[in-house]
Structures are given as C-alpha cells and as structure tokens.
Tab-separated table of C-alpha atoms in Angstrom:
chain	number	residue	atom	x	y	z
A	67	UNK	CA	-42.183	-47.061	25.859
A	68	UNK	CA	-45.359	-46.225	28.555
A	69	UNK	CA	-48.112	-48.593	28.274
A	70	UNK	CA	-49.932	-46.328	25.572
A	71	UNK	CA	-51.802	-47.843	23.143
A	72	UNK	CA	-49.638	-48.993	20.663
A	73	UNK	CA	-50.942	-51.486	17.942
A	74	UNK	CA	-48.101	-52.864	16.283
A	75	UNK	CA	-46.398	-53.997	19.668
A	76	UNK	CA	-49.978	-55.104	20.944
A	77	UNK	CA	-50.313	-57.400	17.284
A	78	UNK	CA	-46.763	-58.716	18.094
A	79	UNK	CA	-47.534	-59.948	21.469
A	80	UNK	CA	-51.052	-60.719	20.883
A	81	UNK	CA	-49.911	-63.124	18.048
A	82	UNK	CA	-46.901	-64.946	20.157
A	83	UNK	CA	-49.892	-65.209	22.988
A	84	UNK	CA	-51.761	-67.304	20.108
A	85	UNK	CA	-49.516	-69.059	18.492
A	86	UNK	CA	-45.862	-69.398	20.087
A	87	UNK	CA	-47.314	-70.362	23.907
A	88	UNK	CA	-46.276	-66.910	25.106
A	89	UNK	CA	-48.208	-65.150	27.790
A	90	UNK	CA	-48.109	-61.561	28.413
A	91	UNK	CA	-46.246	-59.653	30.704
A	92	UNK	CA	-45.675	-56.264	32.560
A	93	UNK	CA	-42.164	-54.902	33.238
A	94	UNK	CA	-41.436	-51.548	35.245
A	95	UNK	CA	-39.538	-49.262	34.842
A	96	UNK	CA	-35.851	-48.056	37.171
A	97	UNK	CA	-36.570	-44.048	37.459
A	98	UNK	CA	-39.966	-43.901	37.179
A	99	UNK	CA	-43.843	-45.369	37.686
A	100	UNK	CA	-43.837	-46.475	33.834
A	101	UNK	CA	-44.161	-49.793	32.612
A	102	UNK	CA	-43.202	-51.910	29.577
A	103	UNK	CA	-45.159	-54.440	27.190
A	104	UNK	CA	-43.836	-57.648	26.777
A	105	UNK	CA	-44.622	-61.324	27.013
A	106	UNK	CA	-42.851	-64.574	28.740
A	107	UNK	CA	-42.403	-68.075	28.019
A	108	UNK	CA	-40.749	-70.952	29.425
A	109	UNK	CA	-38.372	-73.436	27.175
A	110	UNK	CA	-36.767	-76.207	29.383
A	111	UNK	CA	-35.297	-75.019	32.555
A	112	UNK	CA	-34.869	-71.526	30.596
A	113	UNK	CA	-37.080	-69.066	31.318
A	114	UNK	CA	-37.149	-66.372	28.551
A	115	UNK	CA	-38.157	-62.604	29.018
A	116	UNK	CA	-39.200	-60.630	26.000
A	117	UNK	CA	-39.884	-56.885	26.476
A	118	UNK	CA	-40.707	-53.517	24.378
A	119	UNK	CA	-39.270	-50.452	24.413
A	120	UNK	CA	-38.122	-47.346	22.858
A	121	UNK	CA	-34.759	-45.231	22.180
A	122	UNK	CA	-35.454	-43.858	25.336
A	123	UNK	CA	-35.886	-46.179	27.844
A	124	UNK	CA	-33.527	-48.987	26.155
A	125	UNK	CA	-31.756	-49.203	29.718
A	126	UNK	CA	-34.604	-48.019	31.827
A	127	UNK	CA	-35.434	-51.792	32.536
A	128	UNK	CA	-36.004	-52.798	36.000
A	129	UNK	CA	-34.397	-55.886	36.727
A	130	UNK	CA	-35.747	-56.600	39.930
A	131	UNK	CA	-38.890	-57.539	39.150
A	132	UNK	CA	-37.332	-60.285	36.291
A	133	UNK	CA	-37.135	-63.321	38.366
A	134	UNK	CA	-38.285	-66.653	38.428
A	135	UNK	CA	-37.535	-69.571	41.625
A	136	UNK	CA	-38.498	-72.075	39.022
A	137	UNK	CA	-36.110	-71.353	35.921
A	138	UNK	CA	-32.266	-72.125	35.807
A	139	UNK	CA	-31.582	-69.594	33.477
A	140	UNK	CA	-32.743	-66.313	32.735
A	141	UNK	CA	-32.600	-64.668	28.614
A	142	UNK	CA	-33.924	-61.319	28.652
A	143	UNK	CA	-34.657	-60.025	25.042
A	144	UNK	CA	-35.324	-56.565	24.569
A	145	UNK	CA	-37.206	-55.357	21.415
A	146	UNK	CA	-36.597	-52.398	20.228
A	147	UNK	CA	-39.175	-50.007	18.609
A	148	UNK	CA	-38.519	-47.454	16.170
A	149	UNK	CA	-39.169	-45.315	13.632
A	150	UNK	CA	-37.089	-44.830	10.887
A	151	UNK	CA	-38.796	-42.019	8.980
A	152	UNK	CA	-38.356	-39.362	12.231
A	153	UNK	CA	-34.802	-37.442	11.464
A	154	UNK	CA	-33.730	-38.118	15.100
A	155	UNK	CA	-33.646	-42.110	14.645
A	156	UNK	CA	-30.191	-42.861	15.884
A	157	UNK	CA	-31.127	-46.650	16.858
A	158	UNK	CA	-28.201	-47.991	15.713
A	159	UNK	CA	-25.913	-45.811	17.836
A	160	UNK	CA	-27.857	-47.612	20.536
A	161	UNK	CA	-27.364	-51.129	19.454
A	162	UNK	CA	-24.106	-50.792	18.348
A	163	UNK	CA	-23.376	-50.428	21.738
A	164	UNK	CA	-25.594	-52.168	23.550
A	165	UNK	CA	-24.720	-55.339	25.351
A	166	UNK	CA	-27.008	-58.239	25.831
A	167	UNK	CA	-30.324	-59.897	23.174
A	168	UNK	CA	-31.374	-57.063	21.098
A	169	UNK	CA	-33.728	-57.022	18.476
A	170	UNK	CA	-34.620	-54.165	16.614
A	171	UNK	CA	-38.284	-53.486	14.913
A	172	UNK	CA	-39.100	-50.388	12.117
A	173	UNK	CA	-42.355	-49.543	13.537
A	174	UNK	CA	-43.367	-48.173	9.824
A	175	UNK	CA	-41.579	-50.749	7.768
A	176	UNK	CA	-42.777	-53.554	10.311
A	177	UNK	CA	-39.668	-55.299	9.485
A	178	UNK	CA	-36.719	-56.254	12.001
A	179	UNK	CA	-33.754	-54.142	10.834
A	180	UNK	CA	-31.326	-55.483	13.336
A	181	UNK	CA	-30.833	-58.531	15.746
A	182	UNK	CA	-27.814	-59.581	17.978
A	183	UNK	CA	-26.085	-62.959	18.005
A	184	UNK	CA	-28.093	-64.959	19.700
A	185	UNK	CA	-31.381	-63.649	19.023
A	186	UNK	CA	-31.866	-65.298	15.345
A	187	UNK	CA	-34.551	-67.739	16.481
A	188	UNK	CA	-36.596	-65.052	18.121
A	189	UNK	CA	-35.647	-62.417	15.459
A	190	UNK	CA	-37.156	-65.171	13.113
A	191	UNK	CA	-40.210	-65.093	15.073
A	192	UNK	CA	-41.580	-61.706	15.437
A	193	UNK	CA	-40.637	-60.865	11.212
A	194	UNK	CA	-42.961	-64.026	10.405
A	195	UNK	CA	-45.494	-61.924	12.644
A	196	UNK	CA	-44.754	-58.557	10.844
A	197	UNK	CA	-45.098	-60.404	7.417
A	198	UNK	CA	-48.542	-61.356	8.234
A	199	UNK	CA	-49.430	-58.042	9.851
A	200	UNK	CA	-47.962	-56.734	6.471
A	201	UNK	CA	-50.131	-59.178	4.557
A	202	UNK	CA	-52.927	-58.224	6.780
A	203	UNK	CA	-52.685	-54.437	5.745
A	204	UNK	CA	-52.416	-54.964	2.102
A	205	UNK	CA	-55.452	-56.971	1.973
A	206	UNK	CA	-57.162	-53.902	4.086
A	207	UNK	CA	-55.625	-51.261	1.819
A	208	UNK	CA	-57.240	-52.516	-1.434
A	209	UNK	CA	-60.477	-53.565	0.142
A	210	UNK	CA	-61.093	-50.214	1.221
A	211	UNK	CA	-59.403	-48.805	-2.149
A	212	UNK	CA	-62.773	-49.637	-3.980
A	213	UNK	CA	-63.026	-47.005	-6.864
A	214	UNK	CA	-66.555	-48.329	-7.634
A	215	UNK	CA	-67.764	-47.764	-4.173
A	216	UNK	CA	-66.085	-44.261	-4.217
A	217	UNK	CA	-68.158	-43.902	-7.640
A	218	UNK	CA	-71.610	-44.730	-6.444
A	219	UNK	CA	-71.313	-42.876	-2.933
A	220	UNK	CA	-70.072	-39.829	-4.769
A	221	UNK	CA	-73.357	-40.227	-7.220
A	222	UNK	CA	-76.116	-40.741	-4.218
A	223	UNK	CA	-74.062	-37.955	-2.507
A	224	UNK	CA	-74.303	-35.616	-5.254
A	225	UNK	CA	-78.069	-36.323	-6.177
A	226	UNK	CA	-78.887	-35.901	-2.534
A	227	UNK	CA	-76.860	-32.420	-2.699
A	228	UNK	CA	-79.454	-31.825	-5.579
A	229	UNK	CA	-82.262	-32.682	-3.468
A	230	UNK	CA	-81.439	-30.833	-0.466
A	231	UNK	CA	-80.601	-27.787	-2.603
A	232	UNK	CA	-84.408	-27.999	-4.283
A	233	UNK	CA	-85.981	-29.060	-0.856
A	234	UNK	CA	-84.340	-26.336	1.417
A	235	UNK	CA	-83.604	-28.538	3.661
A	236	UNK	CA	-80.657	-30.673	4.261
A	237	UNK	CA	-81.806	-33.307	6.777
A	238	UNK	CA	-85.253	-34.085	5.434
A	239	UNK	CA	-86.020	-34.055	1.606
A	240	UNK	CA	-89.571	-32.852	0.224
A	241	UNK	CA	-91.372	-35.679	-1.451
A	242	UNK	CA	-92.413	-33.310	-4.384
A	243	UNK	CA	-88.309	-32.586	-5.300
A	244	UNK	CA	-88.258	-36.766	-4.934
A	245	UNK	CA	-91.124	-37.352	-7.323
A	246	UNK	CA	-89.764	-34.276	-9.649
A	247	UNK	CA	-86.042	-35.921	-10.023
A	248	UNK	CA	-87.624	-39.666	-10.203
A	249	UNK	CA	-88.735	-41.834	-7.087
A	250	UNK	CA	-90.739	-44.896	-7.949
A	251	UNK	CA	-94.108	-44.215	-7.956
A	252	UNK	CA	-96.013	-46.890	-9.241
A	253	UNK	CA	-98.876	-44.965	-11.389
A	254	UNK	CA	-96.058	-42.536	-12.592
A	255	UNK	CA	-93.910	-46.294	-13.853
A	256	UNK	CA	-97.326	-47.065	-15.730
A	257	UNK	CA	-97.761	-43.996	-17.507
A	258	UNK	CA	-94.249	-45.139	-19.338
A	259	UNK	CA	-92.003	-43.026	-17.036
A	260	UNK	CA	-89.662	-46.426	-16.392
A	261	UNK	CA	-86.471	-44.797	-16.022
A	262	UNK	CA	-87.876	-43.883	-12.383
A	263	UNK	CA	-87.085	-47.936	-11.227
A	264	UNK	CA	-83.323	-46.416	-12.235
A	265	UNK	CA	-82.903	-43.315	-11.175
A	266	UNK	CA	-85.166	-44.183	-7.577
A	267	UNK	CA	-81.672	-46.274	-6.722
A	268	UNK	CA	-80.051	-42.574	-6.314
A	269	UNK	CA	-82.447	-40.804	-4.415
A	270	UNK	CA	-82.587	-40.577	-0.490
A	271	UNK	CA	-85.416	-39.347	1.805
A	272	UNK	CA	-83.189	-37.431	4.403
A	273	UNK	CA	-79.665	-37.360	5.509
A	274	UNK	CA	-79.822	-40.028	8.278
A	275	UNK	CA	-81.068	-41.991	5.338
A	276	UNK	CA	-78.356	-41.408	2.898
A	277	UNK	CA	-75.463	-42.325	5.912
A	278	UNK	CA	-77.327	-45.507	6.046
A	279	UNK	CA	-77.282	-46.813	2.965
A	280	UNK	CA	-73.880	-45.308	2.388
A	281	UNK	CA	-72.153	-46.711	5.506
A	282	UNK	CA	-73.911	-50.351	4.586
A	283	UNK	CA	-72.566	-50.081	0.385
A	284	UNK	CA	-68.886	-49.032	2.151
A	285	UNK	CA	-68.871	-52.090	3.928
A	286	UNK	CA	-70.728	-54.731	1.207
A	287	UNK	CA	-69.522	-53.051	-1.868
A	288	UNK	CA	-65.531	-53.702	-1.674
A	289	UNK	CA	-65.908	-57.164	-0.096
A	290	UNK	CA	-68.063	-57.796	-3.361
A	291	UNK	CA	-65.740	-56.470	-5.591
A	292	UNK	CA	-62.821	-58.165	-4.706
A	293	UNK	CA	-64.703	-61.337	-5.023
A	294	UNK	CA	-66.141	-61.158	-8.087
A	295	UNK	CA	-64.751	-58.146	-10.168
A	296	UNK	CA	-65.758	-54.646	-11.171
A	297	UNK	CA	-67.447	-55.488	-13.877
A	298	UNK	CA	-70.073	-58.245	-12.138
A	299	UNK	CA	-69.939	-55.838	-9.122
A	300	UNK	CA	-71.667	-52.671	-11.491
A	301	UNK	CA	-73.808	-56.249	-12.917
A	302	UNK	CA	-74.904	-57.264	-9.467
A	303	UNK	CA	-75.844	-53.436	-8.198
A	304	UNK	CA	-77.366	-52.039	-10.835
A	305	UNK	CA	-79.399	-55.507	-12.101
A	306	UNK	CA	-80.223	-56.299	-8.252
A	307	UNK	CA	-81.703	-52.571	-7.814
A	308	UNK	CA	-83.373	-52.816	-10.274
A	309	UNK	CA	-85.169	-55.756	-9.642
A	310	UNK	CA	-85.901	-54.592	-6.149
A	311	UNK	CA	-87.442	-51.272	-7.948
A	312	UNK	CA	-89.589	-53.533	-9.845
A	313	UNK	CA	-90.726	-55.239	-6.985
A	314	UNK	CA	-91.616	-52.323	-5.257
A	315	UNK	CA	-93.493	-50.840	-8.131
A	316	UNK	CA	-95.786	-54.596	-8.464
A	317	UNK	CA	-96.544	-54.992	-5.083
A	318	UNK	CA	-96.186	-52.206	-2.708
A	319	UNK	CA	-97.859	-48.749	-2.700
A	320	UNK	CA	-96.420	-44.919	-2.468
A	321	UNK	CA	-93.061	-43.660	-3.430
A	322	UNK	CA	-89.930	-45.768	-3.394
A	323	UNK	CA	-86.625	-44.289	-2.969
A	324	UNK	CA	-83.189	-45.432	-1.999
A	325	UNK	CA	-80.417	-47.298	-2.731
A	326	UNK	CA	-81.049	-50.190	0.099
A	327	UNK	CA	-82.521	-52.337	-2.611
A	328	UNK	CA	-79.349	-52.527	-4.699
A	329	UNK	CA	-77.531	-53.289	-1.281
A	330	UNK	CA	-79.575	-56.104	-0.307
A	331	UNK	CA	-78.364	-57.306	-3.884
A	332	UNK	CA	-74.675	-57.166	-2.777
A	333	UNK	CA	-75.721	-58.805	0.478
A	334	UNK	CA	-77.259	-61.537	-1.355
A	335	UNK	CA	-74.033	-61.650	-3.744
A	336	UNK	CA	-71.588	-62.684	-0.143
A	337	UNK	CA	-74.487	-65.174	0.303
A	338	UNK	CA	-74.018	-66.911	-2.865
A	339	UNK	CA	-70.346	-66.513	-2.193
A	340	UNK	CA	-70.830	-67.967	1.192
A	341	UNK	CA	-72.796	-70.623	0.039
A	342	UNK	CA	-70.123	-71.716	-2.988
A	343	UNK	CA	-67.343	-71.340	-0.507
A	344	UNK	CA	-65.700	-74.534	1.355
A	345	UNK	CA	-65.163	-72.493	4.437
A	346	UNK	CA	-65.330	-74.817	7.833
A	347	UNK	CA	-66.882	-71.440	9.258
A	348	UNK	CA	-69.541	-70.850	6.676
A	349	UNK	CA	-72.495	-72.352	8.524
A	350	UNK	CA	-71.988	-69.880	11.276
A	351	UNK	CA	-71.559	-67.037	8.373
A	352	UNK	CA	-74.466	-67.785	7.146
A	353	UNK	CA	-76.414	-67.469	10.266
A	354	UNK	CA	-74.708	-64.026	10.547
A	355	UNK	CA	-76.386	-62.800	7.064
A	356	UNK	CA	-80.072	-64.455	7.552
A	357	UNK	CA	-80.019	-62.896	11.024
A	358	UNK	CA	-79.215	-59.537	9.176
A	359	UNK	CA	-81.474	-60.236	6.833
A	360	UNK	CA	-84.012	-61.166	9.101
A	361	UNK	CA	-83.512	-57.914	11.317
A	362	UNK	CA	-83.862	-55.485	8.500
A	363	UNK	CA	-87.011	-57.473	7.903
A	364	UNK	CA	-88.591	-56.871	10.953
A	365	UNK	CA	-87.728	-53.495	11.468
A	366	UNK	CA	-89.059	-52.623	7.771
A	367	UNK	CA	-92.664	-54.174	9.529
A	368	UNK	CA	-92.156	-52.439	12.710
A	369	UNK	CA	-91.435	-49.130	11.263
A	370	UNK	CA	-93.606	-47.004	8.754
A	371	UNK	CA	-92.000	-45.513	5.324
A	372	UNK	CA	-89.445	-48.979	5.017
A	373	UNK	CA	-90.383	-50.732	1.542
A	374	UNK	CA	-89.404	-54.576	2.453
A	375	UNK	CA	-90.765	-55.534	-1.083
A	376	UNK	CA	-87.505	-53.605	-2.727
A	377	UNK	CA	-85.292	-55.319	0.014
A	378	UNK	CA	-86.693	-58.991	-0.936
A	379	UNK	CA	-86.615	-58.318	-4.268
A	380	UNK	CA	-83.178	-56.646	-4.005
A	381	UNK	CA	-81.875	-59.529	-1.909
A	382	UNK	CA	-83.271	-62.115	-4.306
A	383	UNK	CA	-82.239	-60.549	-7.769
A	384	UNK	CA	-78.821	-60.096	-5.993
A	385	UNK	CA	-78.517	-63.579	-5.169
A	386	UNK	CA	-79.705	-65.007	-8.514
A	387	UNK	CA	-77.463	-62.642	-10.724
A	388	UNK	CA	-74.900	-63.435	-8.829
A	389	UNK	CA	-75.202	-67.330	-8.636
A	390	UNK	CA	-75.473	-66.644	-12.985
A	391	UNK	CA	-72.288	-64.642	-12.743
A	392	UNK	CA	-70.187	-66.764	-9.604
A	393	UNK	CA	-66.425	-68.089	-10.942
A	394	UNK	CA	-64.920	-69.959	-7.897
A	395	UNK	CA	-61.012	-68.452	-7.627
C-alpha cells in the first residue's frame, strides 16, 4: 500500500495516535521508492512496530529502516488491508503462509477477519477502533437519510423549476412570476390573500438563492430531525416559517420570498436543544450559533433585498415552538 489517501487506515492510526499513546510512522519499501502507513509505540524495553499494507506488498517491507538503539526487543505487526468483495481476494492464501504478527482488516466490512497467535491484544485493539468507525458511519448514514429534508428540497426545487420555466430565466426569477405564484407582499396579505405567508416559504429569487437555502436546510434539517422527530420537525418548519412570514408582512416592506425564515426556525430548534442539553461543550456551541446568527444579521443590513425581520421572526418562532415541543431523550 503507497501512501495514497486512504481513510480507513488513516482513522485506524489517527485513533491509536489519540488514544493508545501511538505515534505515527513511515516505513519504506525493499524494491521500490514507496512507503507504508503505520504507527509505533514503546511498552517496556519492547519496542513495537505496527505497519499497513496490501496483498501486494505483504513482504515488500524494508527492514532496515526498523530499528531502535533504545529497545531490547523488536515486534513488528503487519496489518493487512483488504477487500473482500473484489473476486481476486486471496488474503488468506497469504496468511496462511505467512510467518511472523499478522493481522488482517476487511477494508469494507471494517472488521478484523484474521489475526496470528500472538497478535490478540493488538487484534483487540484496532476492531474496538473499527466498531466505533462503524458506529460512526451509521450515525452518518441516517442523518443524511432524512426523507423530510429530501421532501422539502424536492418541493422548493420543483416550485423554483416552475418559476424559472414562467420567468425564462433560470438564474434570476422575475418578480411578477413571484408575486403571480405567491410571495409575501404585505398589501396583497391584507386584501385576504393569506395563503401567500405559506406558499412565500417555497419560492426563491434566483438560483444562487435556492442553493443557499437548500445547502443550509441539508445541513439543519436532519440534525433536527433526529432530535426531535418527524413529526415536531414538519411542526417546527412549517410553524417557524410561518411566523417569520408574518413578521415580514408587519414590519418590513416589498416582497418576501424564501425559505431562510423556516431555517432560522430549525436553527433556533439546535439552540433550544443546545440550551436543554448537559453537554460540557455547550457554552462554546452556543457561541458557534449566536455568531451565525449574528453574521447572517449583519450581512442582511449590509446587503440590499435580505428581509432580517423573517430571519428574527423565523429564529424566534423556531425557538419557542420548539422549547413547547422539547422531550429530553
């Protein structure tokens, strides 16, 4: 294995660096200018040599270059790393007759499949590493498995299909199409038209607009579903957006569009969560939102067209639903 870039042996090494008093460590190769991953440590007068390969460079290790003046003894562990799903795996021809510390990793499975005799303790090691790193992925596979956020994003991406379609224009939208298909304009919301603080959550000025708000609900929306539930997630969007609608239409002027407001009310939903948490950290994750907060604030001054009064009012419905609706877990 060259030193390319791979992130399960990086996670391994990175997490015995952390936690096992490891440090990190180069190895070379005999026939050529390529070098190994791996990672060293020192356990009584033993000095112990842990390195990463593949099936084909199992005994390409250089051994000059393992030595230590310092050490008695010398254990060099090689970790081997495969993958099981490719038709020419034949690792276990390898190890069967391999002599030395071998431990054997399914790069896929990120499970140890095989380790020698004396390698137990080690072996031991690395699969509580893979366990988390398993863990890890899980949690990352249903927080970005959110079938509300795929729900919402697919509605503001459809509806700004519409618009672009009816502007003739795909990166700008025409502000009569908006105020045909219901943006918040306050004297059209007095006539009676109300269902425009609804529908104004779906609507989106230009593409560079849309990615916006869309990148910001992929990252808020699954964090807040997960903590609270679909149902008080659709609750905290569609009652926070609204509010922020109805704050635009009371005290700002000109046409309102967007879905920002409803994602200040997820924002404020972490906050509450935050707040209710008993996290040692949550003083610093606090400072993390309000400085977001406070960002989006001052650019929304700085910059013409940016309705703060829907983001306030989005951020504060959001919070206040959600402090109504918050079950600690």
């Amino acid at each position: 294995m060259s030193m390319r870039k791979d992130e399960l042996t990086r996670f391994i090494i990175d997490m015995f660096n952390r936690y096992y008093n490891y440090n990190i460590q180069e190895f070379k190769a005999r026939d050529s200018g390529k070098e190994f991953w791996g990672m060293s440590t020192v356990i009584g007068d033993t000095k112990s040599y842990v390195v990463f390969l593949d099936e084909n460079n199992l005994n390409n290790l250089d051994m000059e270059f393992i030595h230590d003046e310092d050490a008695h003894n010398i254990v060099i562990t090689r970790v081997l790393m495969v993958d099981s799903t490719k038709s020419d795996s034949r690792w276990y021809l390898a190890a069967e007759g391999f002599e030395g510390n071998l431990i054997v990793v399914d790069e896929k499975k990120k499970k140890v499949v095989y380790s020698s005799l004396y390698s137990e303790n080690l072996s031991a090691q690395i699969e509580h590493v893979l366990e988390y790193k398993r863990t890890l992925d899980s949690g990352n596979r249903k927080r970005k498995s959110s079938k509300i956020t795929i729900v919402l994003i697919a509605i503001n991406v459809i509806m700004y299909g519409i618009i672009a379609f009816l502007s003739g224009n795909i990166l700008d939208s025409d502000i009569r199409v908006l105020l045909y298909l219901g943006a918040n304009e306050s004297s059209l919301v007095s006539a009676g038209e109300y269902y425009r603080l609804f529908v104004s959550m779906f609507l989106h000025g230009g593409l560079l607009h849309l990615v916006l708000n869309m990148y910001a609900l992929n990252v808020l929306g699954p964090a807040v579903e997960k903590a609270y539930g679909k149902i008080k997630y659709i609750i905290i969007y569609t009652l926070g957006g609204l509010v922020a609608s109805i704050s635009s239409y009371l005290f700002s002027n000109g046409v309102s569009i967007g879905a920002s407001g409803a994602i200040f009310a997820l924002l404020g939903a972490v906050l509450v969560l935050v707040l209710k948490s008993k996290r040692r950290d949550k003083r610093m994750i606090l400072k993390e939102i309000l400085s977001v907060v406070g960002i989006n604030i001052f650019i929304g001054i700085s910059l013409p067209n940016i309705d703060n009064f829907a983001h306030i009012g989005g951020l504060i419905g959001g919070s206040l639903i959600s402090f109504l609706l918050f079950k600690r877990k």
